[in-house]
Short mmCIF file of C-alpha atoms in Angstrom, two decimals:
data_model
loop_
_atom_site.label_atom_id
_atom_site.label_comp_id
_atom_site.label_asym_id
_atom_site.label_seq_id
_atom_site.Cartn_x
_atom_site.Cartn_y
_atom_site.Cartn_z
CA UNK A 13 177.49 -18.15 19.31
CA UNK A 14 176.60 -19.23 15.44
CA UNK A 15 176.66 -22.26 14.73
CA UNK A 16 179.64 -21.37 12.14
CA UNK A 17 181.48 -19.60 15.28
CA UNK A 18 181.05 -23.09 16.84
CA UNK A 19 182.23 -24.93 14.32
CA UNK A 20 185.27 -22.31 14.12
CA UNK A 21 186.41 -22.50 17.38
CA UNK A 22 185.75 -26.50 17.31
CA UNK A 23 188.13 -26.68 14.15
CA UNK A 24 191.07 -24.56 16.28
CA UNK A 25 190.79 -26.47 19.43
CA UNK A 26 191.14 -29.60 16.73
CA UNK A 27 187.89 -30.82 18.42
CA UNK A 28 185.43 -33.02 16.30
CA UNK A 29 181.81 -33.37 16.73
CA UNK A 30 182.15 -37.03 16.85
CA UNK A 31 184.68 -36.61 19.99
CA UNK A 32 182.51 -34.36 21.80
CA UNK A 33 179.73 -37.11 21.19
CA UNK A 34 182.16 -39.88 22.11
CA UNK A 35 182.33 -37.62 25.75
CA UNK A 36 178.88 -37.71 25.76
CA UNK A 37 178.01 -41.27 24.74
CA UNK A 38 175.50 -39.93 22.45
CA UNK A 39 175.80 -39.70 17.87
CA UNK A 40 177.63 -36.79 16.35
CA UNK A 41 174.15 -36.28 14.87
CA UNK A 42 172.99 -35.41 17.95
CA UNK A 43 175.89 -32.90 19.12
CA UNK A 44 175.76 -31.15 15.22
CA UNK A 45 171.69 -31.22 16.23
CA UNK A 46 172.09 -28.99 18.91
CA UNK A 47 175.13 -26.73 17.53
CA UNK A 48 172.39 -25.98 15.10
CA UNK A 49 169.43 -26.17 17.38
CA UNK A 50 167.61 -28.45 15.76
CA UNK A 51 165.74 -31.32 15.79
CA UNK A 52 164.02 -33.39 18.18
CA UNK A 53 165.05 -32.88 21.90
CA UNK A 54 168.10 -31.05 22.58
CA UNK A 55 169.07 -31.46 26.27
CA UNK A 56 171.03 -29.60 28.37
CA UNK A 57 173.49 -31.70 29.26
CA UNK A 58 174.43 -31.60 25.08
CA UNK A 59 174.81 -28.30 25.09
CA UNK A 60 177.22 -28.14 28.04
CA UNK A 61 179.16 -30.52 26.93
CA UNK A 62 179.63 -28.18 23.89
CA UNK A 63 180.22 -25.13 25.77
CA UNK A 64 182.94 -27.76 27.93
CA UNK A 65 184.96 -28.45 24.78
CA UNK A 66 185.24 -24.83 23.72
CA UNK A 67 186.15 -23.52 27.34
CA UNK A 68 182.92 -21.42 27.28
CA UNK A 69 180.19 -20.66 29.76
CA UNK A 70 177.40 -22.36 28.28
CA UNK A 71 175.15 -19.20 28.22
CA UNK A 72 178.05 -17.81 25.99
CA UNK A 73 177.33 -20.42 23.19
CA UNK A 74 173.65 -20.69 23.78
CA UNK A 75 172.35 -18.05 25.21
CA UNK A 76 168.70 -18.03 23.48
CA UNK A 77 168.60 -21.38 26.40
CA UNK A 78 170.53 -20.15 29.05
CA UNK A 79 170.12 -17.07 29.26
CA UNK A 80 166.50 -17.68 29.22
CA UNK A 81 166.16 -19.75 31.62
CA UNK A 82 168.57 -17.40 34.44
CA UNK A 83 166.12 -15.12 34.03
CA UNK A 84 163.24 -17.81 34.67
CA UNK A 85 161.97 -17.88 31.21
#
């Protein structure tokens, strides 16, 4: 998914950044870090939690990671 298809689909659910940060224990920073995939370190754990909130598979919303890394990449 784009990161405006994330944001989207966030926005119906009525699901905030800073909530899915407050799940995490981490800063909305962080969470709008990886819906962008940027910045610094973003783990794994981050982007499930994102994938979580939307009722995704995870390789659905970030596949360039996941899909990658199925396939041992």
């Amino acid at each position: 998914m784009t990161p405006t298809e994330i944001k989207v689909e966030l926005l119906r659910k009525g699901i905030t950044q800073a909530d899915i940060a407050r799940r995490l224990g981490i800063s909305p920073a962080a969470v709008n870090n990886a819906i962008h995939r940027r910045g610094g370190i973003v783990t794994e754990r981050v982007m499930r939690g994102i994938a979580e909130a939307l009722d995704r598979d995870p390789a659905a919303v970030f596949p360039e990671y996941f899909l990658k890394k199925a396939i041992g990449g």
